[in-house]
Structures are given as structure tokens and as C-alpha cells.
Coordinates of C-alpha atoms in Angstrom, one line a residue:
M293 CA 136.5 94.5 -204.4
H294 CA 133.6 96.7 -205.5
L295 CA 131.1 94.8 -203.4
L296 CA 133.3 95.3 -200.4
S297 CA 133.5 99.1 -201.1
D298 CA 129.7 99.3 -201.5
H299 CA 129.3 97.3 -198.3
K300 CA 131.5 99.8 -196.3
K301 CA 129.6 102.8 -197.8
S302 CA 126.3 101.2 -197.0
S303 CA 127.4 100.5 -193.4
K304 CA 128.3 104.2 -192.9
T305 CA 125.1 105.4 -194.5
T306 CA 123.1 103.0 -192.3
R307 CA 124.9 104.3 -189.2
I308 CA 124.2 107.9 -190.1
A309 CA 120.6 107.2 -190.8
S310 CA 120.1 105.4 -187.5
I311 CA 121.6 108.4 -185.6
V312 CA 119.3 110.9 -187.5
Q313 CA 116.3 108.7 -186.9
E314 CA 117.0 108.4 -183.2
H315 CA 117.0 112.2 -182.9
I316 CA 113.8 112.5 -185.0
D317 CA 112.0 109.9 -182.8
A318 CA 113.1 111.7 -179.6
F319 CA 111.9 115.0 -181.1
I320 CA 108.4 113.6 -182.0
H321 CA 108.2 111.9 -178.6
N322 CA 108.9 115.3 -176.9
I323 CA 106.1 117.0 -178.9
F324 CA 103.6 114.4 -177.8
D325 CA 104.7 114.7 -174.2
I326 CA 104.2 118.5 -174.3
Y327 CA 100.9 118.3 -176.1
R328 CA 99.5 115.6 -173.7
S329 CA 100.6 117.6 -170.6
S330 CA 98.8 120.7 -172.0
E331 CA 95.4 119.0 -172.5
D332 CA 92.7 119.5 -170.0
T333 CA 90.6 116.6 -171.3
P334 CA 91.6 113.5 -173.4
E335 CA 89.0 114.2 -176.1
I336 CA 87.6 117.3 -178.0
K337 CA 84.0 117.8 -177.0
T338 CA 82.9 120.3 -179.7
S339 CA 84.0 121.1 -183.2
S340 CA 84.6 124.7 -182.1
E341 CA 87.6 123.5 -180.1
A342 CA 89.4 122.2 -183.2
P343 CA 91.3 125.5 -184.0
L344 CA 92.4 125.7 -180.4
T345 CA 93.7 122.1 -180.7
E346 CA 95.7 123.0 -183.8
I347 CA 97.2 126.0 -182.0
A348 CA 98.1 123.8 -179.1
I349 CA 100.0 121.4 -181.4
W350 CA 101.9 124.2 -183.0
D351 CA 102.7 125.6 -179.5
A352 CA 104.0 122.2 -178.6
V353 CA 106.2 122.1 -181.6
E354 CA 107.6 125.5 -180.8
V355 CA 108.4 124.4 -177.2
A356 CA 110.0 121.2 -178.4
I357 CA 112.2 123.1 -180.9
R358 CA 113.2 125.6 -178.2
R359 CA 114.2 122.8 -175.8
K360 CA 116.1 121.1 -178.6
K361 CA 118.1 124.2 -179.3
N362 CA 118.9 124.6 -175.6
R363 CA 120.1 121.0 -175.4
R364 CA 121.7 120.7 -178.9
T365 CA 124.8 118.6 -179.4
L366 CA 127.7 120.8 -180.7
F367 CA 129.5 119.7 -183.8
S368 CA 132.8 119.6 -181.9
R369 CA 131.2 117.1 -179.4
L370 CA 130.1 114.6 -181.9
D371 CA 132.0 111.4 -182.1
T372 CA 134.9 111.8 -184.6
D373 CA 134.0 108.6 -186.4
V374 CA 130.4 109.9 -186.9
V375 CA 131.7 113.1 -188.4
H376 CA 134.1 111.4 -190.7
S377 CA 131.3 109.1 -191.8
I378 CA 129.1 112.0 -192.7
F379 CA 131.9 113.9 -194.6
G380 CA 133.2 110.7 -196.2
T381 CA 129.8 109.8 -197.6
A382 CA 129.2 113.3 -198.9
L383 CA 132.6 113.4 -200.6
D384 CA 132.7 109.8 -201.9
M385 CA 135.9 109.1 -200.0
D386 CA 135.6 105.4 -200.4
Q387 CA 135.7 105.8 -204.2
I388 CA 138.4 108.3 -205.0
H389 CA 141.0 105.5 -205.6
D390 CA 138.5 103.2 -207.4
P391 CA 139.7 102.9 -211.0
N392 CA 136.1 102.7 -212.2
F393 CA 135.0 105.9 -210.4
P394 CA 134.2 108.4 -213.2
L395 CA 137.1 110.7 -213.8
P396 CA 135.0 113.9 -213.9
D397 CA 133.7 113.1 -210.4
L398 CA 137.1 113.6 -208.9
D399 CA 136.8 117.2 -210.0
V400 CA 133.4 117.3 -208.4
H401 CA 135.0 116.1 -205.2
R402 CA 137.4 119.1 -205.1
R403 CA 134.6 121.6 -205.7
Q404 CA 132.5 119.9 -203.0
I405 CA 135.3 120.3 -200.5
N406 CA 135.4 124.0 -201.1
R407 CA 131.6 124.3 -200.7
M408 CA 131.7 122.4 -197.4
R409 CA 134.4 124.7 -196.1
Q410 CA 132.1 127.7 -196.5
V411 CA 129.3 126.2 -194.3
S412 CA 130.8 127.4 -191.1
T413 CA 134.2 128.2 -189.4
M414 CA 133.9 124.9 -187.4
W415 CA 133.5 122.8 -190.6
N416 CA 136.3 124.7 -192.3
D417 CA 138.7 124.1 -189.4
F418 CA 137.7 120.4 -189.2
L419 CA 138.4 119.8 -193.0
L420 CA 141.7 121.7 -192.9
S421 CA 142.9 119.6 -190.0
S422 CA 141.9 116.2 -191.6
P423 CA 144.4 115.0 -194.2
R424 CA 142.1 112.3 -195.5
Y425 CA 140.0 114.9 -197.4
W426 CA 142.9 116.3 -199.4
Q427 CA 144.1 113.2 -201.2
V428 CA 142.8 114.4 -204.6
L429 CA 145.0 116.7 -206.6
S430 CA 144.4 118.1 -210.1
I431 CA 147.5 118.5 -212.3
K432 CA 145.9 121.6 -213.8
S433 CA 145.4 123.4 -210.5
P434 CA 147.6 126.5 -209.9
P435 CA 151.0 125.6 -208.3
P436 CA 150.0 127.3 -205.0
T437 CA 146.8 125.2 -204.8
I438 CA 148.8 122.0 -205.5
A439 CA 151.3 122.9 -202.8
A440 CA 148.6 123.7 -200.2
G441 CA 146.8 120.4 -201.0
I442 CA 150.0 118.4 -200.6
K443 CA 150.7 120.0 -197.3
R444 CA 147.1 119.5 -196.0
S445 CA 147.1 115.8 -197.1
G446 CA 149.9 115.0 -194.6
S447 CA 151.0 111.4 -195.4
A448 CA 147.7 110.2 -196.9
P449 CA 148.0 108.4 -200.3
L450 CA 147.4 110.8 -203.2
G451 CA 145.1 110.6 -206.2
V452 CA 146.5 112.7 -209.0
Y453 CA 144.3 113.3 -212.0
C454 CA 144.0 115.4 -215.2
I455 CA 140.9 116.1 -217.3
G456 CA 141.1 117.5 -220.8
N457 CA 139.7 120.7 -222.3
F458 CA 141.4 123.0 -219.8
P459 CA 144.2 125.5 -220.2
Q460 CA 147.6 123.9 -220.3
P461 CA 149.7 124.2 -217.1
A462 CA 153.4 125.1 -217.0
P463 CA 155.1 121.7 -216.8
D464 CA 158.2 122.9 -214.9
Q465 CA 156.1 124.3 -212.1
L466 CA 154.0 121.2 -211.9
T467 CA 157.1 119.0 -211.8
L468 CA 158.5 121.0 -208.9
E469 CA 155.3 120.6 -206.8
L470 CA 154.3 117.0 -207.5
V471 CA 157.5 115.0 -208.2
W472 CA 158.6 115.6 -204.6
C473 CA 155.6 113.6 -203.3
A474 CA 155.6 110.9 -206.1
A475 CA 156.2 108.2 -203.6
R476 CA 152.7 108.9 -202.1
V477 CA 150.8 108.7 -205.4
Q478 CA 148.5 105.8 -205.3
T479 CA 146.3 106.8 -208.3
L480 CA 147.4 108.6 -211.4
R481 CA 144.6 109.1 -214.0
S482 CA 144.6 111.4 -217.0
D483 CA 142.4 111.5 -220.2
D484 CA 144.3 114.6 -221.5
L485 CA 146.9 114.1 -224.2
G486 CA 148.5 117.4 -223.2
A487 CA 149.4 116.0 -219.8
Y488 CA 151.0 112.8 -221.3
Q489 CA 154.6 114.0 -221.1
F490 CA 154.3 115.3 -217.6
C491 CA 152.8 111.9 -216.5
R492 CA 155.9 110.3 -218.0
V493 CA 158.1 112.6 -216.0
L494 CA 156.2 111.6 -212.8
L495 CA 156.5 107.9 -213.6
R496 CA 160.3 108.2 -213.9
T497 CA 160.4 108.9 -210.2
R498 CA 159.9 106.3 -207.4
T499 CA 156.1 105.9 -207.5
S500 CA 156.3 102.9 -205.1
A501 CA 152.7 103.3 -203.9
L502 CA 151.1 103.4 -207.4
Q503 CA 148.2 101.0 -207.8
T504 CA 146.1 102.6 -210.5
L505 CA 147.4 104.1 -213.7
Q506 CA 145.2 105.6 -216.4
L507 CA 147.0 107.4 -219.2
R508 CA 146.1 108.7 -222.7
G509 CA 148.9 108.6 -225.2
P510 CA 149.4 109.6 -228.9
G511 CA 147.6 106.5 -230.1
Y512 CA 146.2 105.4 -233.4
P513 CA 146.7 106.3 -236.2
K514 CA 150.1 107.2 -235.0
R515 CA 152.4 104.3 -234.2
P516 CA 151.6 102.9 -230.7
I517 CA 154.5 103.5 -228.2
D518 CA 155.5 102.0 -225.0
P519 CA 155.9 104.7 -222.3
L520 CA 156.4 102.2 -219.5
R521 CA 159.3 100.2 -220.9
Y522 CA 162.0 102.2 -219.1
L523 CA 160.0 103.7 -216.3
S524 CA 159.7 102.8 -212.6
I525 CA 156.5 100.9 -212.4
P526 CA 156.1 99.2 -209.0
P527 CA 154.9 95.6 -208.6
R528 CA 151.9 96.9 -206.5
I529 CA 150.1 98.3 -209.6
R530 CA 146.8 96.6 -210.0
H531 CA 144.8 98.6 -212.5
L532 CA 146.0 99.8 -215.9
T533 CA 144.1 101.8 -218.5
A534 CA 146.1 102.5 -221.6
D535 CA 144.6 104.7 -224.3
G536 CA 146.6 105.0 -227.5
W537 CA 149.6 103.1 -226.2
R538 CA 150.4 99.6 -224.8
P539 CA 152.7 98.2 -222.1
S540 CA 155.7 96.0 -222.9
S541 CA 155.1 92.2 -222.8
G542 CA 158.3 91.9 -220.8
A543 CA 157.1 94.0 -217.8
V544 CA 157.3 91.9 -214.7
W545 CA 154.5 94.0 -213.0
L546 CA 152.0 92.7 -215.5
M547 CA 151.7 89.6 -213.3
G548 CA 150.1 91.6 -210.5
L549 CA 147.5 93.3 -212.7
R550 CA 143.9 92.8 -211.7
E551 CA 142.3 95.1 -214.3
L552 CA 143.6 95.8 -217.8
V553 CA 141.9 98.3 -220.2
L554 CA 143.4 98.8 -223.7
H555 CA 141.8 101.5 -225.9
G556 CA 142.8 102.9 -229.2
L557 CA 144.8 99.8 -230.4
S558 CA 145.7 99.7 -234.1
Q559 CA 145.5 95.9 -234.2
V560 CA 145.8 92.8 -232.1
D561 CA 149.3 91.6 -232.9
A562 CA 151.7 89.1 -231.3
E563 CA 152.9 91.7 -228.8
I564 CA 149.4 92.3 -227.4
L565 CA 148.8 88.5 -227.1
L566 CA 152.1 88.2 -225.2
V567 CA 151.0 91.0 -222.9
L568 CA 147.7 89.2 -222.1
S569 CA 149.5 85.9 -221.5
A570 CA 151.6 87.6 -218.9
C571 CA 148.6 88.9 -216.9
V572 CA 148.1 85.7 -215.1
N573 CA 146.0 87.2 -212.2
L574 CA 143.8 89.4 -214.4
E575 CA 140.1 89.7 -213.2
R576 CA 138.8 92.3 -215.7
L577 CA 139.8 92.8 -219.3
V578 CA 138.6 95.5 -221.7
I579 CA 140.0 95.8 -225.3
Q580 CA 138.9 98.3 -227.9
C581 CA 140.4 97.9 -231.3
L582 CA 138.3 99.7 -233.9
S583 CA 140.8 99.5 -236.8
R584 CA 139.5 97.3 -239.7
S585 CA 143.1 96.3 -240.7
H586 CA 143.7 92.5 -240.5
V587 CA 146.5 90.9 -238.5
M588 CA 149.3 89.8 -240.8
D589 CA 152.0 88.3 -238.6
L590 CA 151.4 86.4 -235.3
S591 CA 154.7 84.6 -235.2
G592 CA 155.8 84.1 -231.6
A593 CA 152.3 84.6 -230.3
P594 CA 151.1 81.9 -227.8
S595 CA 148.5 79.5 -229.1
T596 CA 146.7 79.4 -225.8
I597 CA 146.2 82.2 -223.3
T598 CA 144.8 81.0 -220.0
L599 CA 143.3 83.7 -217.8
A600 CA 142.4 81.6 -214.8
C601 CA 141.1 84.5 -212.6
L602 CA 139.2 86.5 -215.3
Q603 CA 135.6 87.3 -214.4
V604 CA 134.6 90.1 -216.7
M605 CA 135.6 90.6 -220.3
D606 CA 134.5 93.3 -222.8
L607 CA 135.9 93.1 -226.3
T608 CA 135.2 95.6 -229.2
F609 CA 136.8 95.1 -232.6
G610 CA 136.4 96.6 -236.0
S611 CA 137.9 93.5 -237.7
E612 CA 136.7 90.0 -237.5
E613 CA 140.2 88.8 -238.0
S614 CA 141.4 90.5 -234.9
A615 CA 138.5 89.2 -232.8
G616 CA 139.0 85.7 -234.1
N617 CA 142.7 85.6 -233.4
L618 CA 142.1 86.6 -229.8
I619 CA 139.0 84.6 -228.7
R620 CA 140.1 81.3 -230.2
R621 CA 143.2 81.5 -227.9
L622 CA 141.4 82.5 -224.7
V623 CA 140.7 80.0 -221.9
T624 CA 138.6 81.6 -219.1
P625 CA 137.3 79.1 -216.6
R626 CA 135.9 81.6 -214.1
L627 CA 134.4 84.1 -216.5
L628 CA 131.1 85.5 -215.2
W629 CA 130.3 88.0 -218.0
G630 CA 131.7 88.3 -221.5
S631 CA 130.8 90.8 -224.2
L632 CA 132.0 90.7 -227.8
D633 CA 131.2 93.5 -230.3
V634 CA 132.5 93.1 -233.9
G635 CA 132.0 94.8 -237.2
V636 CA 130.4 92.4 -239.7
W637 CA 132.2 91.5 -242.9
A638 CA 132.1 87.7 -243.3
L639 CA 130.2 86.0 -240.5
E640 CA 130.8 82.5 -242.0
T641 CA 134.6 82.8 -241.6
H642 CA 134.6 83.0 -237.8
R643 CA 131.3 81.4 -236.8
T644 CA 133.1 78.7 -234.9
D645 CA 135.0 81.3 -232.9
Y646 CA 131.8 83.2 -232.0
C647 CA 129.9 80.0 -231.0
R648 CA 132.8 79.0 -228.8
F649 CA 132.8 82.4 -227.2
M650 CA 129.1 82.1 -226.4
S651 CA 129.2 78.6 -225.1
Q652 CA 132.4 78.4 -223.1
T653 CA 131.6 76.3 -220.1
E654 CA 135.1 75.4 -218.6
G655 CA 134.4 74.4 -215.0
R656 CA 130.6 75.1 -215.3
T657 CA 127.7 72.8 -216.0
L658 CA 124.8 75.3 -215.8
Y659 CA 123.1 76.4 -219.0
P660 CA 121.2 79.7 -219.4
K661 CA 117.4 79.6 -218.9
S662 CA 116.8 82.6 -221.2
A663 CA 118.4 84.5 -224.0
S664 CA 117.7 87.7 -225.9
I665 CA 118.1 89.2 -229.3
R666 CA 118.0 92.9 -230.0
I667 CA 117.6 94.3 -233.5
E668 CA 118.0 98.0 -233.7
T669 CA 118.5 100.7 -236.4
V670 CA 121.3 103.1 -235.5
R671 CA 122.1 106.3 -237.4
S672 CA 119.2 105.5 -239.8
T673 CA 121.5 103.6 -242.2
S674 CA 123.0 100.9 -240.0
T675 CA 121.4 97.9 -238.3
R676 CA 122.8 96.5 -235.1
V677 CA 122.0 93.0 -233.8
V678 CA 122.8 91.7 -230.4
Y679 CA 122.4 88.1 -229.1
G680 CA 123.0 87.5 -225.4
T681 CA 122.4 85.3 -222.4
E682 CA 122.9 85.9 -218.6
S683 CA 126.7 85.6 -219.0
R684 CA 127.6 86.1 -222.7
R685 CA 126.8 88.7 -225.4
F686 CA 127.9 89.3 -229.0
A687 CA 126.9 92.1 -231.3
F688 CA 127.4 93.0 -235.0
E689 CA 126.7 96.1 -236.9
S690 CA 126.6 96.8 -240.6
Y691 CA 125.6 99.6 -243.1
D692 CA 124.6 97.2 -245.8
W693 CA 122.7 94.1 -244.5
V694 CA 121.8 91.7 -247.3
Q695 CA 119.8 88.5 -247.2
A696 CA 123.0 86.4 -247.1
Q697 CA 124.1 88.2 -243.9
V698 CA 120.6 87.7 -242.4
Q699 CA 120.9 84.0 -243.1
L700 CA 124.4 83.9 -241.6
F701 CA 123.1 85.6 -238.4
H702 CA 120.3 83.1 -238.2
D703 CA 122.8 80.2 -238.5
L704 CA 125.0 81.7 -235.9
V705 CA 122.1 82.1 -233.5
Q706 CA 120.8 78.6 -234.3
E707 CA 124.1 77.0 -233.6
S708 CA 124.6 78.9 -230.4
Q709 CA 121.1 78.1 -229.2
G710 CA 121.7 74.4 -229.8
M711 CA 124.9 74.4 -227.9
L712 CA 123.2 76.2 -225.0
R713 CA 120.2 73.7 -225.0
E714 CA 117.6 76.1 -226.5
P715 CA 117.0 78.7 -223.8
A716 CA 113.8 80.8 -224.2
L717 CA 114.3 83.8 -226.5
T718 CA 113.1 87.3 -226.2
V719 CA 113.4 89.3 -229.4
T720 CA 113.3 93.1 -229.2
V721 CA 113.0 95.3 -232.4
I722 CA 113.7 99.0 -232.1
S723 CA 113.3 100.7 -235.5
S724 CA 110.9 102.4 -237.9
F725 CA 112.4 101.0 -241.0
D726 CA 111.2 97.9 -242.9
Y727 CA 114.6 96.4 -243.5
V728 CA 114.7 95.1 -239.9
W729 CA 111.8 92.6 -240.4
P730 CA 113.8 90.0 -242.3
F731 CA 115.9 89.6 -239.2
L732 CA 112.8 88.9 -237.1
K733 CA 111.4 86.6 -239.8
S734 CA 114.6 84.6 -239.9
L735 CA 114.2 83.6 -236.3
D736 CA 110.7 82.0 -236.7
D737 CA 112.2 78.5 -236.2
Q738 CA 113.8 79.4 -232.9
N739 CA 112.4 79.1 -229.3
V740 CA 111.0 82.7 -229.3
R741 CA 108.7 83.3 -226.4
T742 CA 108.4 87.1 -226.4
I743 CA 108.5 89.7 -229.1
K744 CA 108.9 93.4 -228.2
A745 CA 108.7 96.2 -230.8
R746 CA 109.3 99.9 -230.3
L747 CA 108.6 101.4 -233.7
H748 CA 108.9 105.2 -233.2
E749 CA 105.4 105.9 -234.5
G750 CA 106.0 103.7 -237.6
E751 CA 103.7 101.1 -239.1
A752 CA 103.5 97.6 -237.5
D753 CA 102.7 95.9 -240.9
G754 CA 106.2 94.3 -241.1
L755 CA 105.8 92.9 -237.6
L756 CA 102.4 91.4 -238.3
A757 CA 103.6 89.9 -241.6
A758 CA 106.5 88.3 -239.8
I759 CA 104.3 86.5 -237.2
A760 CA 101.4 85.7 -239.5
A761 CA 100.4 82.1 -240.0
P762 CA 101.4 80.7 -243.5
S763 CA 98.6 80.6 -246.0
D764 CA 98.9 76.8 -246.3
L765 CA 98.8 76.2 -242.6
A766 CA 95.7 74.0 -242.7
D767 CA 97.2 71.7 -245.3
V768 CA 100.5 71.5 -243.4
L769 CA 98.7 70.4 -240.2
V770 CA 96.6 67.8 -242.1
T771 CA 99.5 66.2 -243.8
N772 CA 102.0 66.3 -240.9
T773 CA 101.0 67.5 -237.5
T774 CA 104.6 67.3 -236.1
T775 CA 105.9 70.0 -238.5
D776 CA 107.5 73.0 -236.7
L777 CA 105.4 76.0 -237.5
P778 CA 106.9 79.6 -237.6
F779 CA 106.9 81.2 -234.1
E780 CA 104.9 78.3 -232.7
S781 CA 106.5 78.9 -229.3
L782 CA 105.4 82.6 -229.1
K783 CA 103.6 83.6 -225.9
S784 CA 103.6 87.4 -225.6
I785 CA 103.8 90.5 -227.8
A786 CA 104.5 94.0 -226.6
I787 CA 104.2 96.9 -229.1
H788 CA 105.2 100.4 -228.3
D789 CA 104.7 103.7 -230.2
A790 CA 103.3 102.2 -233.4
K791 CA 100.5 102.5 -235.9
L792 CA 98.7 99.2 -235.8
D793 CA 95.9 97.5 -237.8
L794 CA 94.3 95.9 -234.7
A795 CA 91.8 93.9 -236.8
R796 CA 94.7 92.2 -238.6
L797 CA 96.3 91.3 -235.3
T798 CA 93.2 89.7 -234.0
V799 CA 92.7 87.7 -237.2
I800 CA 96.3 86.4 -237.0
A801 CA 95.8 85.4 -233.3
E802 CA 92.4 83.7 -234.1
A803 CA 93.9 81.8 -237.1
W804 CA 96.8 80.5 -235.1
Q805 CA 94.7 79.6 -232.1
G806 CA 92.1 77.8 -234.2
H807 CA 94.7 75.5 -235.7
L808 CA 96.6 74.8 -232.5
Q809 CA 93.6 74.0 -230.3
R810 CA 93.3 70.6 -231.9
E811 CA 96.6 69.8 -230.2
S812 CA 95.6 71.4 -226.9
K813 CA 98.2 74.1 -227.5
Q814 CA 97.9 77.8 -226.6
W815 CA 99.8 80.1 -229.0
L816 CA 99.6 83.8 -227.9
E817 CA 98.8 84.5 -224.2
E818 CA 99.4 88.2 -223.8
V819 CA 99.3 91.3 -226.0
D820 CA 100.5 94.7 -224.6
L821 CA 100.1 97.9 -226.5
V822 CA 101.7 101.1 -225.2
G823 CA 101.2 104.5 -226.9
C824 CA 99.9 103.0 -230.1
S825 CA 97.4 104.3 -232.6
V826 CA 95.0 101.6 -233.7
T827 CA 92.9 101.3 -236.8
E828 CA 90.1 99.1 -238.3
M829 CA 88.9 97.9 -234.9
G830 CA 88.3 99.6 -231.6
L831 CA 90.1 98.7 -228.4
D832 CA 87.0 97.3 -226.7
E833 CA 86.1 95.1 -229.6
A834 CA 89.7 93.8 -229.9
S835 CA 89.8 93.1 -226.2
S836 CA 86.6 91.0 -226.4
S837 CA 87.9 89.1 -229.5
L838 CA 91.3 88.3 -228.0
E839 CA 90.0 87.4 -224.5
A840 CA 87.5 85.0 -226.2
I841 CA 90.5 82.9 -227.4
G842 CA 92.4 83.2 -224.1
V843 CA 94.6 86.2 -224.9
T844 CA 95.1 88.9 -222.2
F845 CA 94.9 92.3 -223.9
R846 CA 96.4 95.3 -222.1
P847 CA 96.3 98.6 -224.0
V848 CA 98.0 101.6 -222.3
R849 CA 97.6 105.2 -223.5
C850 CA 96.4 103.9 -226.9
L851 CA 94.2 105.8 -229.4
D852 CA 91.4 104.5 -231.5
F853 CA 91.6 105.5 -235.2
E854 CA 88.9 108.2 -234.8
E855 CA 91.2 110.2 -232.5
P856 CA 94.3 112.2 -233.7
W857 CA 97.7 110.6 -233.5
F858 CA 100.2 112.7 -231.5

């Protein structure tokens, strides 16, 4: 649906651009015609005639502009579809009923309308007489403004919205203005808890045209409520965003939902699982349940939840128990993209669930060609690790990573890689703290092709230690040449914003390459440095040493150790 909307907008933009370009081409052609007709000779004979030629060109431009003014096309004579295309593009008319259109942009739409009205009397008259531009109504506008907007909108479908952090309106006045036109409301979106009760009043009327509902309720830690159980929700509703509340599993209209977003859940219980099982036509699912409480009772919950149409899924949990209870039940044969974000407590408990999530291939036989791992320090005390492919991604975060958890993460990645037939890995490290390097080192037996490190002006010693050849490498190769060596598949390294011992890097590369040449293997092929401060060896010397063993060296904005580090 979004692709279709983008295509329509692109077609309108292309049409407008072609019309503008046509006028520009005609204008330029006119200038050359005037200039050629004013020339006595086709060529300038002396350099002293150059200023006269420039004057002639400017005169030609002036004449062309004067002619254009005399023959200009009046706004009122333009084709109506062209005018609507121009205004529709400027006002995002194709997106005002899009459930994923940013809510604050609806407020921008209204402000832009008022700006365009002030351009000219003709523009103002055109906008006031065109109902399509008055579909967006703010709950928090003054009652006269709401009444005027409703009148100007004619019979067009309405998009009613409310954004928080504004003075509270008088509910009685709002009810009087908006409830009368509830049957025309196609979109109702609010992120303001203060407007929750009014939205409930509006939903008690016959909102037969409603297709998109976004509503923020009391939410966690208060007891979740069901504001839709006794309300008039039409079967046409397709997009539901519930923040701090949840729908009833018995609602018939759940079968027609295409998009379901659940935020602020206290836990994933039997009722939530029943709601999901009722959404048989769902295409996009977003769940956010940050509570760390565990699910205690799932009696009555379905053992399998088949979402045959689901294409996009984004899950965020504070509890592994909640995540595991959901993902082990889901069957998603058409899923194109799935994301799972979970707080880490005991990776070994649900490793099978996570591996299944990463490797679901119902109805598909293609395996990913590449995968990535991101290791990042957040808030200076927490480490976040993300493993993903083109279609799946899972992430964990912890404030107290220990070696046991590092090993569990390695085992989870190893098992997932094996099930996905060992796609090439890119590992990205973003941190200036030493406690991230055990994560990188734990992956030295995986199919890592690229390592990227952004160290925020920190030392790169931990990175170099992680990729260094073992001290007994020569003995290992003599006794058993088939032994898998750490990071043997590594081909490129990119280091950003770091303090780097460049001599140590070249020694590591030479040691590896010297041992692998006997098997006609090339270890490292590329080294990129961006914004680094290097010591012990100059950039030119390092470039010569690395290129001698077949490594392309590309330093960008790097400083030798003699220069100050900024």
C-alpha cells in the first residue's frame, strides 16, 4: 500500500516537473532566438566586443522576460488537475490518512495551509473552495476553527488528531462540533492522554468510515483496560495503534486489521495471544512490552498462532519469558522482515526460540548471503549486541555482561549461522571501552569477512589483540594444517576515530600472511583508516609495508604521531 502511495506521489511530481521544464526550455529557446536576431555577425572579431556581447545577452534576457510576462498563463487558467497536483504535493495530501505518517506532520499540514492562503487572493479563494484540503482537524483547535474546517471539508473523509503538550480543550464544546460529523472520520489519531476520554465519546457514535485508530490510554503500570469492548468499531478498520490499552480478543473487527501496534503492555498473557490469533489478515505487527515480569498463566492460549499474511514484525520485550512464549507459537510463512529486541537474563533458556526466529523458512528456500553483528556501548554502562540478516534481526542489552553471557551469545550466533548455512559476517564495534573486545574475540571461529570499529578517539589495542595471530601459530600449522585459525576468513578492516599503533597492525598482517602463503591463501586484503591518530610508524611506511604483502591501505584524514590529535 505504501509503494502504491509513493508511486502516485512520484507520478504527480514527475508531471509537475515536466510542465516546469517545458516552460524553462521555451524560455531559454526564446532568449537564443532574440540574441541570434540581434547579432550582426556570427562571431566576435575582437576582444573589445566582449562587453558589448554580454550586454546583448542581458538585453535578450530582459526582452524574453517581458514577452513572458505579456503572455503568462494565469493561475485560474491552469488545468485543475495540475493545480491540485501542485497543492497536493506541497501539503502531503496522499499521506494524511497514512497510519505511518508522523503525527506531528499533520499539525505542519494545517500550518502550511494557512501560509499558502496568504500568498494571494486567488490562492486563498481556490483553497477555501476545495474541500480536499480541509480534511485534517485538530481536537485542540478552538471550536470556531473546528466548525469552519468541518464546513469547508464538505463531504471529504476527515482525519482527526491530537498532539500532547498543549492546553486542554473544553470537552463539551469539542463534542458538540465533532460528534455530529463522526460518520465522516476516517482517521483518528491521538498521543495525548488528556484526549483519551473525548476519543472514547467520539467512538461511541457511528464512526462507520473509521479505518485508522491510534489512541493512548492510561497504560502500564495501571491495569490495562479495554476501551473498545462496548464501542462502535466498524468492520472497515484496518490500522490500530494501542498505547497503554488493548482490544478485546472477541472483537469481530480484528479479522479485518492489516496493521496492529501494541505499546505499553504490562505482559504478554493469554488475552494478547488470543487477540493475535484473531488477526488472520494482519500484514504488520509491532509489540512493545518492556515489563520484566514473567508470564504466569497462559491457560486458554492457542498453542499455534498462524499469521499467514504477515510481512513485517517488530517485537520488543523486557522479559525473555514473554518473548519466548510468543515467538515459539508464531507461524509466519510470508514474513519479509522480523526484528526481536529482548533484555538479557538467561540466554540459554530460550536459545531454541531465538534460533527458530532467525531461521524460519516456511515457504522459502533462499538463505541469506550475508549477516552482520553490531556491538555497541550505550549509556556508558550497558552493552548492546545485534545479530541480523537481510530478513531477521535480534538484539540484547545488559548492564552487567560477564564471560558466561559472552559465551552464550557466541553459541547463539554459531547455531544461527549454522542453520543459515554460514553467511559472510560483518562485525561492527562502536565503543571506547575495553569490555566490548571479548565479544569480538568470541567470534574468531565464525565466517567473519569484515571488521569495522568506531572507537570515539579511544585506543585500538583491544582490537589488535583480538585479531592477532596466536603465539603458537607456527607450531599449529606444522602439526595440523587443517586447523581453523582465529579470524582466518577476515578480508577487510575499517577503523574510525581511534589511536592506533600502526607498526603493530603491520606486524600482525605480515605474521598472518607469512603463515597463510604456504597454502596460497590471502588473509587481509584491505585496511581503511578514517580520522585516526597513528603512532610508531608513519602512514607512508605502513602503506609500503602493507602493499608489499598485497594489502590495500587507505588512510583518510589520519595524523602521524608527530602531529597533535584533535
